[in-house]
Amino acid sequence: MAQTIYILCILTSLACAWLLFASYRRTGYRLLFWSGSCFAVMTLNNLFLLLDKIVFPNVDFLPARLVSALVAISLLLYGLIYEKE
């Protein structure tokens, strides 16, 4: 059951990133780019979670998960702060 939820989280993040990048390509609104980048890194974060909990339970992916979460939030914060329109 847990692996199903982890996989659904990966697919949801990937779908959000894809939709945001597609909308950015259509409109050129830069905040969509930063939001899409955030969700792309969140996809990677969810992949690390799946690897950590299900695929390789003996390997510690916590540092990779924390760094990827920090990068994702930093990208979104940068976009929110520096993109005014």
Short mmCIF file of N, CA, C and O in Angstrom, two decimals:
data_model
loop_
_atom_site.label_atom_id
_atom_site.label_comp_id
_atom_site.label_asym_id
_atom_site.label_seq_id
_atom_site.Cartn_x
_atom_site.Cartn_y
_atom_site.Cartn_z
N MET A 1 0.82 -1.21 0.00
CA MET A 1 0.00 0.00 0.00
C MET A 1 0.85 1.25 0.00
O MET A 1 0.56 2.20 -0.70
N ALA A 2 1.93 1.24 0.79
CA ALA A 2 2.79 2.42 0.87
C ALA A 2 3.46 2.70 -0.46
O ALA A 2 3.56 3.86 -0.88
N GLN A 3 3.90 1.65 -1.13
CA GLN A 3 4.57 1.87 -2.41
C GLN A 3 3.62 2.46 -3.44
O GLN A 3 4.04 3.25 -4.28
N THR A 4 2.35 2.09 -3.38
CA THR A 4 1.37 2.68 -4.28
C THR A 4 1.24 4.17 -4.04
O THR A 4 1.19 4.97 -4.98
N ILE A 5 1.22 4.55 -2.78
CA ILE A 5 1.12 5.98 -2.44
C ILE A 5 2.37 6.72 -2.88
O ILE A 5 2.28 7.82 -3.44
N TYR A 6 3.54 6.14 -2.68
CA TYR A 6 4.78 6.79 -3.11
C TYR A 6 4.81 6.96 -4.63
O TYR A 6 5.20 8.01 -5.13
N ILE A 7 4.39 5.95 -5.34
CA ILE A 7 4.36 6.04 -6.80
C ILE A 7 3.35 7.08 -7.26
O ILE A 7 3.62 7.85 -8.19
N LEU A 8 2.20 7.13 -6.61
CA LEU A 8 1.21 8.15 -6.97
C LEU A 8 1.74 9.56 -6.69
O LEU A 8 1.46 10.49 -7.44
N CYS A 9 2.51 9.72 -5.62
CA CYS A 9 3.11 11.03 -5.32
C CYS A 9 4.11 11.42 -6.41
O CYS A 9 4.17 12.58 -6.83
N ILE A 10 4.91 10.46 -6.87
CA ILE A 10 5.86 10.73 -7.94
C ILE A 10 5.11 11.15 -9.21
O ILE A 10 5.46 12.15 -9.85
N LEU A 11 4.08 10.41 -9.56
CA LEU A 11 3.33 10.71 -10.78
C LEU A 11 2.61 12.06 -10.68
O LEU A 11 2.54 12.81 -11.66
N THR A 12 2.09 12.37 -9.50
CA THR A 12 1.41 13.65 -9.32
C THR A 12 2.38 14.82 -9.44
O THR A 12 2.09 15.81 -10.12
N SER A 13 3.54 14.70 -8.83
CA SER A 13 4.54 15.76 -8.93
C SER A 13 5.02 15.91 -10.37
O SER A 13 5.20 17.04 -10.85
N LEU A 14 5.21 14.80 -11.04
CA LEU A 14 5.65 14.85 -12.44
C LEU A 14 4.59 15.50 -13.32
O LEU A 14 4.91 16.32 -14.20
N ALA A 15 3.33 15.17 -13.09
CA ALA A 15 2.24 15.76 -13.86
C ALA A 15 2.16 17.28 -13.61
O ALA A 15 1.96 18.06 -14.55
N CYS A 16 2.31 17.68 -12.36
CA CYS A 16 2.29 19.12 -12.04
C CYS A 16 3.44 19.84 -12.73
O CYS A 16 3.24 20.92 -13.30
N ALA A 17 4.63 19.26 -12.68
CA ALA A 17 5.78 19.88 -13.33
C ALA A 17 5.55 19.99 -14.84
O ALA A 17 5.80 21.04 -15.44
N TRP A 18 5.06 18.93 -15.44
CA TRP A 18 4.82 18.93 -16.88
C TRP A 18 3.78 20.00 -17.26
O TRP A 18 3.97 20.75 -18.22
N LEU A 19 2.69 20.07 -16.49
CA LEU A 19 1.64 21.06 -16.79
C LEU A 19 2.15 22.49 -16.60
O LEU A 19 1.83 23.38 -17.40
N LEU A 20 2.94 22.71 -15.56
CA LEU A 20 3.47 24.06 -15.32
C LEU A 20 4.46 24.45 -16.41
O LEU A 20 4.44 25.60 -16.89
N PHE A 21 5.34 23.54 -16.83
CA PHE A 21 6.28 23.85 -17.92
C PHE A 21 5.54 24.06 -19.24
O PHE A 21 5.92 24.94 -20.02
N ALA A 22 4.51 23.29 -19.49
CA ALA A 22 3.73 23.47 -20.72
C ALA A 22 3.03 24.83 -20.72
O ALA A 22 2.99 25.53 -21.74
N SER A 23 2.51 25.22 -19.57
CA SER A 23 1.86 26.52 -19.46
C SER A 23 2.88 27.65 -19.59
O SER A 23 2.59 28.69 -20.20
N TYR A 24 4.06 27.45 -19.03
CA TYR A 24 5.12 28.46 -19.17
C TYR A 24 5.52 28.62 -20.64
O TYR A 24 5.70 29.73 -21.12
N ARG A 25 5.65 27.51 -21.35
CA ARG A 25 6.02 27.57 -22.76
C ARG A 25 4.96 28.31 -23.58
O ARG A 25 5.27 29.03 -24.51
N ARG A 26 3.72 28.16 -23.19
CA ARG A 26 2.63 28.80 -23.92
C ARG A 26 2.51 30.29 -23.59
O ARG A 26 2.29 31.11 -24.48
N THR A 27 2.69 30.66 -22.30
CA THR A 27 2.44 32.03 -21.89
C THR A 27 3.71 32.85 -21.66
O THR A 27 3.66 34.07 -21.76
N GLY A 28 4.82 32.19 -21.33
CA GLY A 28 6.04 32.91 -21.04
C GLY A 28 6.07 33.55 -19.66
O GLY A 28 6.97 34.33 -19.36
N TYR A 29 5.11 33.23 -18.83
CA TYR A 29 5.03 33.76 -17.47
C TYR A 29 6.07 33.06 -16.62
O TYR A 29 5.97 31.85 -16.37
N ARG A 30 7.08 33.79 -16.14
CA ARG A 30 8.25 33.18 -15.53
C ARG A 30 7.98 32.50 -14.18
O ARG A 30 8.68 31.57 -13.81
N LEU A 31 6.96 32.92 -13.46
CA LEU A 31 6.64 32.25 -12.21
C LEU A 31 6.23 30.80 -12.44
O LEU A 31 6.49 29.93 -11.61
N LEU A 32 5.62 30.54 -13.60
CA LEU A 32 5.28 29.16 -13.95
C LEU A 32 6.54 28.32 -14.13
O LEU A 32 6.57 27.14 -13.78
N PHE A 33 7.59 28.93 -14.67
CA PHE A 33 8.85 28.21 -14.82
C PHE A 33 9.42 27.82 -13.46
O PHE A 33 9.86 26.69 -13.26
N TRP A 34 9.44 28.78 -12.53
CA TRP A 34 9.98 28.48 -11.21
C TRP A 34 9.13 27.46 -10.47
O TRP A 34 9.65 26.60 -9.76
N SER A 35 7.82 27.55 -10.62
CA SER A 35 6.94 26.56 -9.99
C SER A 35 7.15 25.18 -10.61
O SER A 35 7.18 24.16 -9.90
N GLY A 36 7.30 25.13 -11.92
CA GLY A 36 7.57 23.86 -12.59
C GLY A 36 8.90 23.27 -12.17
O GLY A 36 9.02 22.05 -11.98
N SER A 37 9.89 24.12 -11.99
CA SER A 37 11.19 23.65 -11.51
C SER A 37 11.07 23.08 -10.11
O SER A 37 11.68 22.05 -9.78
N CYS A 38 10.29 23.75 -9.27
CA CYS A 38 10.07 23.26 -7.91
C CYS A 38 9.43 21.87 -7.94
O CYS A 38 9.89 20.95 -7.25
N PHE A 39 8.42 21.68 -8.77
CA PHE A 39 7.76 20.37 -8.82
C PHE A 39 8.64 19.32 -9.48
O PHE A 39 8.54 18.13 -9.13
N ALA A 40 9.50 19.72 -10.41
CA ALA A 40 10.44 18.75 -11.00
C ALA A 40 11.39 18.22 -9.93
O ALA A 40 11.66 17.01 -9.87
N VAL A 41 11.88 19.10 -9.06
CA VAL A 41 12.77 18.65 -7.99
C VAL A 41 11.98 17.87 -6.94
O VAL A 41 12.50 16.92 -6.35
N MET A 42 10.70 18.24 -6.73
CA MET A 42 9.87 17.46 -5.80
C MET A 42 9.65 16.04 -6.33
O MET A 42 9.54 15.10 -5.54
N THR A 43 9.59 15.90 -7.65
CA THR A 43 9.51 14.56 -8.23
C THR A 43 10.74 13.75 -7.86
O THR A 43 10.64 12.59 -7.47
N LEU A 44 11.89 14.40 -7.97
CA LEU A 44 13.13 13.73 -7.58
C LEU A 44 13.12 13.38 -6.09
O LEU A 44 13.55 12.30 -5.69
N ASN A 45 12.60 14.29 -5.28
CA ASN A 45 12.49 14.06 -3.84
C ASN A 45 11.60 12.85 -3.56
O ASN A 45 11.94 11.99 -2.74
N ASN A 46 10.48 12.75 -4.25
CA ASN A 46 9.58 11.60 -4.06
C ASN A 46 10.24 10.31 -4.54
O ASN A 46 10.00 9.24 -3.98
N LEU A 47 11.05 10.41 -5.59
CA LEU A 47 11.78 9.24 -6.06
C LEU A 47 12.78 8.78 -5.00
O LEU A 47 12.90 7.57 -4.73
N PHE A 48 13.47 9.73 -4.38
CA PHE A 48 14.38 9.37 -3.28
C PHE A 48 13.62 8.72 -2.13
O PHE A 48 14.12 7.79 -1.50
N LEU A 49 12.42 9.20 -1.85
CA LEU A 49 11.60 8.61 -0.80
C LEU A 49 11.25 7.16 -1.12
O LEU A 49 11.36 6.28 -0.26
N LEU A 50 10.86 6.90 -2.36
CA LEU A 50 10.55 5.54 -2.78
C LEU A 50 11.78 4.64 -2.68
O LEU A 50 11.69 3.50 -2.19
N LEU A 51 12.93 5.16 -3.13
CA LEU A 51 14.15 4.38 -3.05
C LEU A 51 14.53 4.10 -1.60
O LEU A 51 14.99 3.01 -1.27
N ASP A 52 14.34 5.11 -0.75
CA ASP A 52 14.72 4.98 0.65
C ASP A 52 13.84 3.98 1.40
O ASP A 52 14.33 3.15 2.16
N LYS A 53 12.56 4.06 1.19
CA LYS A 53 11.62 3.25 1.98
C LYS A 53 11.32 1.87 1.40
O LYS A 53 11.07 0.93 2.15
N ILE A 54 11.32 1.74 0.07
CA ILE A 54 10.86 0.49 -0.54
C ILE A 54 12.00 -0.27 -1.24
O ILE A 54 12.20 -1.45 -0.99
N VAL A 55 12.74 0.40 -2.12
CA VAL A 55 13.70 -0.31 -2.97
C VAL A 55 14.97 -0.68 -2.21
O VAL A 55 15.41 -1.83 -2.26
N PHE A 56 15.56 0.32 -1.54
CA PHE A 56 16.80 0.08 -0.79
C PHE A 56 16.60 0.48 0.67
O PHE A 56 17.08 1.53 1.11
N PRO A 57 15.91 -0.33 1.46
CA PRO A 57 15.63 0.08 2.85
C PRO A 57 16.88 0.14 3.73
O PRO A 57 16.86 0.78 4.78
N ASN A 58 17.97 -0.50 3.30
CA ASN A 58 19.19 -0.47 4.11
C ASN A 58 20.09 0.72 3.80
O ASN A 58 21.06 0.96 4.51
N VAL A 59 19.80 1.43 2.72
CA VAL A 59 20.59 2.60 2.34
C VAL A 59 19.87 3.85 2.83
O VAL A 59 18.66 3.97 2.67
N ASP A 60 20.64 4.77 3.41
CA ASP A 60 20.04 5.99 3.96
C ASP A 60 20.02 7.08 2.89
O ASP A 60 21.06 7.62 2.51
N PHE A 61 18.84 7.41 2.41
CA PHE A 61 18.68 8.48 1.42
C PHE A 61 18.22 9.79 2.07
O PHE A 61 17.83 10.71 1.37
N LEU A 62 18.24 9.86 3.38
CA LEU A 62 17.74 11.05 4.06
C LEU A 62 18.50 12.32 3.65
O LEU A 62 17.84 13.34 3.38
N PRO A 63 19.84 12.31 3.57
CA PRO A 63 20.51 13.55 3.13
C PRO A 63 20.09 13.98 1.72
O PRO A 63 19.87 15.17 1.48
N ALA A 64 19.95 13.04 0.81
CA ALA A 64 19.53 13.37 -0.55
C ALA A 64 18.10 13.91 -0.55
O ALA A 64 17.78 14.87 -1.28
N ARG A 65 17.25 13.33 0.28
CA ARG A 65 15.86 13.82 0.37
C ARG A 65 15.81 15.22 0.94
O ARG A 65 15.04 16.07 0.46
N LEU A 66 16.62 15.48 1.96
CA LEU A 66 16.61 16.82 2.57
C LEU A 66 17.17 17.87 1.61
O LEU A 66 16.62 18.98 1.51
N VAL A 67 18.25 17.54 0.92
CA VAL A 67 18.84 18.50 -0.02
C VAL A 67 17.88 18.78 -1.17
O VAL A 67 17.70 19.94 -1.57
N SER A 68 17.25 17.74 -1.70
CA SER A 68 16.32 17.97 -2.80
C SER A 68 15.10 18.77 -2.35
O SER A 68 14.60 19.61 -3.10
N ALA A 69 14.64 18.56 -1.13
CA ALA A 69 13.52 19.37 -0.62
C ALA A 69 13.93 20.82 -0.44
O ALA A 69 13.17 21.74 -0.78
N LEU A 70 15.16 21.04 0.03
CA LEU A 70 15.66 22.40 0.18
C LEU A 70 15.80 23.09 -1.16
O LEU A 70 15.42 24.27 -1.31
N VAL A 71 16.30 22.39 -2.15
CA VAL A 71 16.44 22.97 -3.49
C VAL A 71 15.07 23.30 -4.07
O VAL A 71 14.88 24.38 -4.66
N ALA A 72 14.10 22.41 -3.90
CA ALA A 72 12.76 22.64 -4.44
C ALA A 72 12.13 23.89 -3.82
O ALA A 72 11.60 24.75 -4.53
N ILE A 73 12.20 23.99 -2.52
CA ILE A 73 11.60 25.15 -1.86
C ILE A 73 12.37 26.43 -2.19
O ILE A 73 11.77 27.50 -2.37
N SER A 74 13.69 26.32 -2.33
CA SER A 74 14.48 27.50 -2.70
C SER A 74 14.12 28.00 -4.09
O SER A 74 14.06 29.22 -4.31
N LEU A 75 13.91 27.09 -5.02
CA LEU A 75 13.51 27.50 -6.36
C LEU A 75 12.17 28.24 -6.34
O LEU A 75 12.00 29.28 -7.00
N LEU A 76 11.23 27.70 -5.60
CA LEU A 76 9.92 28.35 -5.52
C LEU A 76 10.01 29.70 -4.83
O LEU A 76 9.41 30.68 -5.28
N LEU A 77 10.78 29.79 -3.75
CA LEU A 77 10.94 31.07 -3.06
C LEU A 77 11.62 32.10 -3.94
O LEU A 77 11.23 33.27 -3.95
N TYR A 78 12.64 31.67 -4.69
CA TYR A 78 13.31 32.60 -5.60
C TYR A 78 12.32 33.15 -6.62
O TYR A 78 12.29 34.35 -6.88
N GLY A 79 11.52 32.27 -7.18
CA GLY A 79 10.53 32.71 -8.16
C GLY A 79 9.50 33.64 -7.55
O GLY A 79 9.12 34.64 -8.17
N LEU A 80 9.06 33.35 -6.36
CA LEU A 80 8.05 34.19 -5.72
C LEU A 80 8.62 35.56 -5.33
O LEU A 80 7.92 36.58 -5.40
N ILE A 81 9.88 35.61 -4.95
CA ILE A 81 10.46 36.88 -4.49
C ILE A 81 10.92 37.74 -5.65
O ILE A 81 10.65 38.95 -5.68
N TYR A 82 11.57 37.15 -6.65
CA TYR A 82 12.21 37.96 -7.68
C TYR A 82 11.40 38.13 -8.96
O TYR A 82 11.77 38.93 -9.81
N GLU A 83 10.33 37.39 -9.12
CA GLU A 83 9.48 37.57 -10.29
C GLU A 83 8.28 38.40 -9.88
O GLU A 83 7.43 37.96 -9.15
N LYS A 84 8.23 39.62 -10.35
CA LYS A 84 7.18 40.53 -9.90
C LYS A 84 5.91 40.44 -10.74
O LYS A 84 4.85 40.81 -10.31
N GLU A 85 6.01 40.03 -12.00
CA GLU A 85 4.81 39.97 -12.84
C GLU A 85 4.45 38.56 -13.17
O GLU A 85 5.16 37.71 -13.36
#
